[in-house]
Coordinates of C-alpha atoms in Angstrom, one line a residue:
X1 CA 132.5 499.8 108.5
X2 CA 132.7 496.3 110.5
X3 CA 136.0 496.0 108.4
X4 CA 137.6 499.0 109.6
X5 CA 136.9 498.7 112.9
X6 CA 138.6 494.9 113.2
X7 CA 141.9 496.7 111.2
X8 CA 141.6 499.3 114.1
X9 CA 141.7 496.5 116.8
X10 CA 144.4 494.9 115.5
X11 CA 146.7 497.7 115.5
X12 CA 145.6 499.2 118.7
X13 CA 148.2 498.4 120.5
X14 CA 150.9 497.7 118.0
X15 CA 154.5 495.7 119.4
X16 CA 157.3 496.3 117.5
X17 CA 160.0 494.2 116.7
X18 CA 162.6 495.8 118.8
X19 CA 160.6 495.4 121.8
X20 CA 160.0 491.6 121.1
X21 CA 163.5 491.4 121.1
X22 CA 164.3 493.0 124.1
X23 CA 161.8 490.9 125.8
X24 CA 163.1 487.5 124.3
X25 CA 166.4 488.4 125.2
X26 CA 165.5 489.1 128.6
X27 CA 164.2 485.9 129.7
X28 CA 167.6 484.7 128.7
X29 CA 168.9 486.9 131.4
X30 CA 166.1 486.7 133.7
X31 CA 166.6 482.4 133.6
X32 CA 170.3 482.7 133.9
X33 CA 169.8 485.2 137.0
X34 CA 168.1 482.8 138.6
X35 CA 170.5 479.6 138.8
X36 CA 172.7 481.8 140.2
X37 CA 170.2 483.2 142.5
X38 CA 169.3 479.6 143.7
X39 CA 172.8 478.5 143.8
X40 CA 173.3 481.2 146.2
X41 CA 170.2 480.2 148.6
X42 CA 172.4 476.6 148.0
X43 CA 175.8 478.2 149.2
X44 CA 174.4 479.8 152.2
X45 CA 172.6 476.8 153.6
X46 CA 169.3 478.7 152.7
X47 CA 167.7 475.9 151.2
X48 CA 164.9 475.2 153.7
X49 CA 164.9 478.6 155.0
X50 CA 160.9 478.1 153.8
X51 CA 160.6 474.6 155.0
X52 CA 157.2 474.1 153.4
X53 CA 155.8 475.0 150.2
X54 CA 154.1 476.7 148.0
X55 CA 153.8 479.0 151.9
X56 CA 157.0 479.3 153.3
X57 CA 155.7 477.5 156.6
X58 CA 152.6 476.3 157.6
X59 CA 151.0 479.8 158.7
X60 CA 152.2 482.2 156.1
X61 CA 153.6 482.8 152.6
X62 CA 155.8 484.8 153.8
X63 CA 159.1 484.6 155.3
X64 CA 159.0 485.6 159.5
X65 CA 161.2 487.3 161.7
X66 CA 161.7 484.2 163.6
X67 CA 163.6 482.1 160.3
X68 CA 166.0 484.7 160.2
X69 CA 168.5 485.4 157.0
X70 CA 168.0 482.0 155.5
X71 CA 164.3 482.6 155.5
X72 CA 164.7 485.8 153.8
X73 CA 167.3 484.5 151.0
X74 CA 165.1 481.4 150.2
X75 CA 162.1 483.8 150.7
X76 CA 163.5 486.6 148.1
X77 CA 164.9 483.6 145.7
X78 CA 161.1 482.7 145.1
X79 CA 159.7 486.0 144.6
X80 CA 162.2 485.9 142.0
X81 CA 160.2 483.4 140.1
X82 CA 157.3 486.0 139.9
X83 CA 159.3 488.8 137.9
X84 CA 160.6 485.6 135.4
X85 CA 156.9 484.5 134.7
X86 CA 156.1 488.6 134.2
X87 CA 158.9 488.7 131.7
X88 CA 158.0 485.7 130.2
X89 CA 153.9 486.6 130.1
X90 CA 154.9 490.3 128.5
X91 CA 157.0 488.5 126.2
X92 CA 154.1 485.9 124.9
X93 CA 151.5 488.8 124.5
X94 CA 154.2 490.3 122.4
X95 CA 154.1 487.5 120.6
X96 CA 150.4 487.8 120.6
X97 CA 150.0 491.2 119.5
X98 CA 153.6 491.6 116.4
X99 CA 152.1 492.2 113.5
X100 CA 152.8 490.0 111.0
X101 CA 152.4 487.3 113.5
X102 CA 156.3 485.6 113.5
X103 CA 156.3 481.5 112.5
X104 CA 156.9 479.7 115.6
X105 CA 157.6 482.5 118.0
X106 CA 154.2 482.0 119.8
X107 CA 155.0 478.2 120.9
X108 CA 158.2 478.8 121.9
X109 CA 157.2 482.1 124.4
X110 CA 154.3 479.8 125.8
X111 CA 157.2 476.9 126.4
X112 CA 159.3 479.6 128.6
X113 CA 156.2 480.4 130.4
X114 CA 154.9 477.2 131.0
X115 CA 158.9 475.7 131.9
X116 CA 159.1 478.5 134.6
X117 CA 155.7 477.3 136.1
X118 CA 156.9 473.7 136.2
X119 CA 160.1 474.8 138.1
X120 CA 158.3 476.7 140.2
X121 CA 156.9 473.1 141.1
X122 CA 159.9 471.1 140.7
X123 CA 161.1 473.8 143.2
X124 CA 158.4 473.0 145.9
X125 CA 159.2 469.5 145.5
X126 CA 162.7 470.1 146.2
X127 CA 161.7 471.7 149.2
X128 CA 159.3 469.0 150.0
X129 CA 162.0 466.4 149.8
X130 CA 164.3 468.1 151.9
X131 CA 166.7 468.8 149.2
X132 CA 166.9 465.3 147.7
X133 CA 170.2 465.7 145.5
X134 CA 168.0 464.1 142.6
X135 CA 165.2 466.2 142.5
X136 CA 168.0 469.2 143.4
X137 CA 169.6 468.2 140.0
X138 CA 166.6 467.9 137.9
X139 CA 166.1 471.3 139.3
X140 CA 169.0 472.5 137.5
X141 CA 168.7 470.5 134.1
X142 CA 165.2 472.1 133.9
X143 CA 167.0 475.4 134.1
X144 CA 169.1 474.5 131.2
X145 CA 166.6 473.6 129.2
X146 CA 164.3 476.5 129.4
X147 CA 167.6 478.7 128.7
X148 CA 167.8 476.6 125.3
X149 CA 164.4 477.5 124.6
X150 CA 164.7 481.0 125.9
X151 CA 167.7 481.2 123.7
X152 CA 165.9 479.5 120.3
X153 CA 162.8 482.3 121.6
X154 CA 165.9 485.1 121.1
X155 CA 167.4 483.5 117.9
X156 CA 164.0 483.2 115.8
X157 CA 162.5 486.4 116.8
X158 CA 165.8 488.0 115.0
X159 CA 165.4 485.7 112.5
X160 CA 163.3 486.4 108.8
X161 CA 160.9 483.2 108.0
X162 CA 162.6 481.6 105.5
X163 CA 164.1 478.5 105.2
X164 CA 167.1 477.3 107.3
X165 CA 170.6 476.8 105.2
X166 CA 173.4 475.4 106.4
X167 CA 176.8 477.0 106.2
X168 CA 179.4 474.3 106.9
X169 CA 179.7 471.3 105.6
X170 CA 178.0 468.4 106.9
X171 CA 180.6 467.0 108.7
X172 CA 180.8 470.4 110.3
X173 CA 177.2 470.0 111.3
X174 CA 177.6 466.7 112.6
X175 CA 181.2 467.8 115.0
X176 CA 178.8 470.6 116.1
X177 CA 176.2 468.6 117.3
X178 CA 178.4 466.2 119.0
X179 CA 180.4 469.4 120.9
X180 CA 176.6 469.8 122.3
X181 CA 176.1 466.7 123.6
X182 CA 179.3 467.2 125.1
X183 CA 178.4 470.1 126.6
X184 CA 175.0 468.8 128.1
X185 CA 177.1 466.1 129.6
X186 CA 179.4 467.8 131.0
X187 CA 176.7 469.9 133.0
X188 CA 174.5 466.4 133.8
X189 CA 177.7 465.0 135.6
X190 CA 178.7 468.5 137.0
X191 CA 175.3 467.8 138.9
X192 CA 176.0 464.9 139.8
X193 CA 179.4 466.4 141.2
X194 CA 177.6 468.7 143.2
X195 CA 175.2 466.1 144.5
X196 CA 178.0 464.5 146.5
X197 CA 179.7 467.7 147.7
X198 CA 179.4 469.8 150.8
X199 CA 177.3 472.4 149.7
X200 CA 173.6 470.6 150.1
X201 CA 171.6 473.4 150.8
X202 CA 171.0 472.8 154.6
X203 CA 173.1 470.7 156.8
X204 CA 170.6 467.9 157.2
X205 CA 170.5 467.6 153.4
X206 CA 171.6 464.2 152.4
X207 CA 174.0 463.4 149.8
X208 CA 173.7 461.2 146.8
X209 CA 176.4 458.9 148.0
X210 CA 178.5 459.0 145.0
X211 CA 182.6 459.5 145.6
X212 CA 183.5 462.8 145.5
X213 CA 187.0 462.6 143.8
X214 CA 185.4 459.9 141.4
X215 CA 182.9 461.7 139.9
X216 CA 184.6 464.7 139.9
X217 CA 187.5 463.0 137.5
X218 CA 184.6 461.7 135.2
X219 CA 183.5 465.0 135.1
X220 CA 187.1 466.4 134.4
X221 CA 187.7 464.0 131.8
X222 CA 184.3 465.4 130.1
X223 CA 185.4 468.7 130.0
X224 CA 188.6 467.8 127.8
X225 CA 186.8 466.1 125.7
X226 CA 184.4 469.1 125.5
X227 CA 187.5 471.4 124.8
X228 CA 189.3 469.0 122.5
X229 CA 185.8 468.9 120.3
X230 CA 185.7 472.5 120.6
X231 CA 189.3 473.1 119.4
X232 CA 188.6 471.0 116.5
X233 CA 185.8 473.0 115.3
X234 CA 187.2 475.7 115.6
X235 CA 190.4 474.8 114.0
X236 CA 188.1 473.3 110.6
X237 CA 185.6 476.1 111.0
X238 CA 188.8 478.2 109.9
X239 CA 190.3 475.5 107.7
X240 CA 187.4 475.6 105.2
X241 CA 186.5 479.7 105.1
X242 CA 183.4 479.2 107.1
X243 CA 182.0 482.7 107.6
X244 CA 183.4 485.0 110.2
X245 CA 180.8 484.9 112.7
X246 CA 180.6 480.9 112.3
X247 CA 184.5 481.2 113.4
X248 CA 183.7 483.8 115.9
X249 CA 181.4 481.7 117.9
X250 CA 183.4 478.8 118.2
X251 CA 186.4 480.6 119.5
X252 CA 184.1 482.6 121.9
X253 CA 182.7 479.3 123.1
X254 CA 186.6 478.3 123.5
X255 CA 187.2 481.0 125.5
X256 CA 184.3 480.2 127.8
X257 CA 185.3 477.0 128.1
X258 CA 189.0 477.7 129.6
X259 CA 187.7 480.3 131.9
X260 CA 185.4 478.0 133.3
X261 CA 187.8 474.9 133.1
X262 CA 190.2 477.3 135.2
X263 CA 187.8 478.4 138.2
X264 CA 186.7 474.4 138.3
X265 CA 190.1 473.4 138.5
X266 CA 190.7 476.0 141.2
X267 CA 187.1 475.1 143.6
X268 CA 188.4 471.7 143.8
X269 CA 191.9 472.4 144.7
X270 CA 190.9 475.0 147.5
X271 CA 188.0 473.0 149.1
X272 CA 184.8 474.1 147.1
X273 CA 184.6 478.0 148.6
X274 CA 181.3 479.3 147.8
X275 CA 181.9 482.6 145.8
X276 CA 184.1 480.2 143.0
X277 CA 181.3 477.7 143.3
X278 CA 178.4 480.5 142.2
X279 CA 180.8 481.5 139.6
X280 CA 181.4 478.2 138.4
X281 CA 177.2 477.7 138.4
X282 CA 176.9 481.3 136.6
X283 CA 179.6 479.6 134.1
X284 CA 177.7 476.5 133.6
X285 CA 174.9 478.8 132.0
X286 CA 178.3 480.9 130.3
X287 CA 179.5 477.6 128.3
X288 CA 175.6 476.5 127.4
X289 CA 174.6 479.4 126.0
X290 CA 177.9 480.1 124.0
X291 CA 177.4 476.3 123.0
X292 CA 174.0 477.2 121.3
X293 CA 175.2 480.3 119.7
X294 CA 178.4 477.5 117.9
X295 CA 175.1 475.4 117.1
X296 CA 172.7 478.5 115.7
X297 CA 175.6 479.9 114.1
X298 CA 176.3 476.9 111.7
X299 CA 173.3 477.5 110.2
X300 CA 170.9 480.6 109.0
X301 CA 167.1 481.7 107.8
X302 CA 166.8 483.6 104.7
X303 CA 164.1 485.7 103.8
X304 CA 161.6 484.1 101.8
X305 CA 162.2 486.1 98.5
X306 CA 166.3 485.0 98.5
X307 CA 167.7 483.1 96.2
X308 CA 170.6 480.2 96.9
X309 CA 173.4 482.6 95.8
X310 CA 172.8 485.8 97.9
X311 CA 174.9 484.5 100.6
X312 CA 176.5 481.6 99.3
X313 CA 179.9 480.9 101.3
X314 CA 183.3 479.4 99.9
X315 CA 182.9 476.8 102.3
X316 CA 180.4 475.1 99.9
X317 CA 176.7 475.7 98.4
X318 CA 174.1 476.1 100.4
X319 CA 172.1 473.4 101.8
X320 CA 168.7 472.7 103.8
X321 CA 169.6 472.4 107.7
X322 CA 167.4 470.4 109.4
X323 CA 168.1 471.2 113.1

């Protein structure tokens, strides 16, 4: 009788895999939402529009007549943070309560919840700095991360528990991986860029003293080298046969690239305005996640029960992937 009731209990409230997914995939949206949502308290000079923290002044948590719009804005950008740890809390439960309980889905939902509580304090201490361009940019490198493991969250709940098999060669794997570190460089110096421009947050916001133009050609330079990886892939991803949606990713990630390349190009030829420098911060999080999907791609899971030449590929024979 005991029995029983402990099989009741564990299906009382049964989470199906659709719903799991739905929830893993919105904290990918939820954590991209937000960079542009805290670009945009940026843009409008909103940054201090709380000046304290974790109240938004000294008497009340809550934004006051007297601060105005820039109050409200940085107000509303931190309640924000509230509906990404309720996404990200509903999604760990769910992780909690799927039956059969998913290898490595649980650490990886905890991870997003605890990353969102950490830039909920990284936040206050970019507030408590006044904006500091070096605690601003951390900030933002944070947010990348947590949408790489909000993304690997996405990928493995869709994923069967099997092993991981590569399908490129390992050179393949390797130009992969190095088209990712391009990518993460390109957004670390894009901070960087942004630390020296005009667009602090508040006008009292100090800089990081960098040159502008100087930066901003390193910067350039790492985003043809980021293409010219990119084009390579893509061009031996086709050379070899590599699966279709292998090819597909890389040529999406392309894409991304050149749109992004373009409204760069054009922010710094018409003096930064701030709608083509939200869209070029909603792009950053564009070209990162469509450089993870390149990165998941070249690789798979297989259920447990498959053998080696269910999905073998012309490109070669399978092979264990270790990343």
């Amino acid at each position: 009788m005991r029995r029983i009731r402990s099989v009741k209990r564990t299906v009382r409230f049964p989470v199906s895999a659709t719903l799991l997914r739905r929830l893993a995939y919105a904290n990918i949206v939820a954590n991209a939402a937000i960079v542009v949502t805290g670009g945009a308290v940026r843009l409008t000079a909103s940054g201090l529009g709380c000046p304290t923290w974790p109240r938004c002044t000294d008497e009340s948590y809550t934004a006051t007549a007297e601060m105005g719009v820039h109050g409200v804005i940085e107000f509303g950008n931190r309640l924000l943070t509230f509906v990404l740890v309720l996404i990200a809390g509903a999604t760990l439960l769910a992780a909690l309560l799927h039956r059969p309980r998913r290898r490595g889905v649980v650490p990886l939902a905890l991870a997003v919840v605890l990353g969102i509580v950490a830039q909920a304090v990284i936040g206050g201490i970019t507030v408590r700095t006044q904006l500091h361009p070096s605690i601003v940019g951390i900030h933002f490198v944070v947010s990348m991360l947590l949408l790489l493991v909000a993304y690997a969250l996405w990928r493995r709940v869709r994923e069967p528990d099997g092993p991981k098999i590569a399908l490129v060669p390992p050179a393949l794997r390797t130009l992969t991986w190095l088209t990712v570190m391009a990518s993460a460089a390109v957004i670390i110096v894009g901070v960087a860029v942004t630390g020296s421009g005009p667009h602090a947050g508040d006008a009292d916001a100090i800089r990081n003293g960098l040159d502008p133009q100087t930066i901003s050609q390193v910067h350039a330079d790492l985003v043809f080298l980021l293409v010219g990886l990119t084009v390579g892939l893509w061009l031996a991803l086709r050379a070899i046969g590599a699966p279709t949606h292998v090819v597909r990713a890389a040529r999406t990630l392309l894409l991304v690239e050149l749109a992004q390349g373009v409204v760069g190009f054009v922010q710094y030829f018409t003096n930064l305005p701030v709608l083509l420098v939200g869209a070029h911060m909603l792009g950053s999080c564009l070209v990162w996640l469509a450089t993870l999907s390149v990165l998941w791609a070249t690789r798979e899971r297989r259920p447990v029960d498959a053998t080696p030449t269910e999905t073998a590929t012309p490109a070669e024979e399978p092979v264990p992937a270790h990343a």
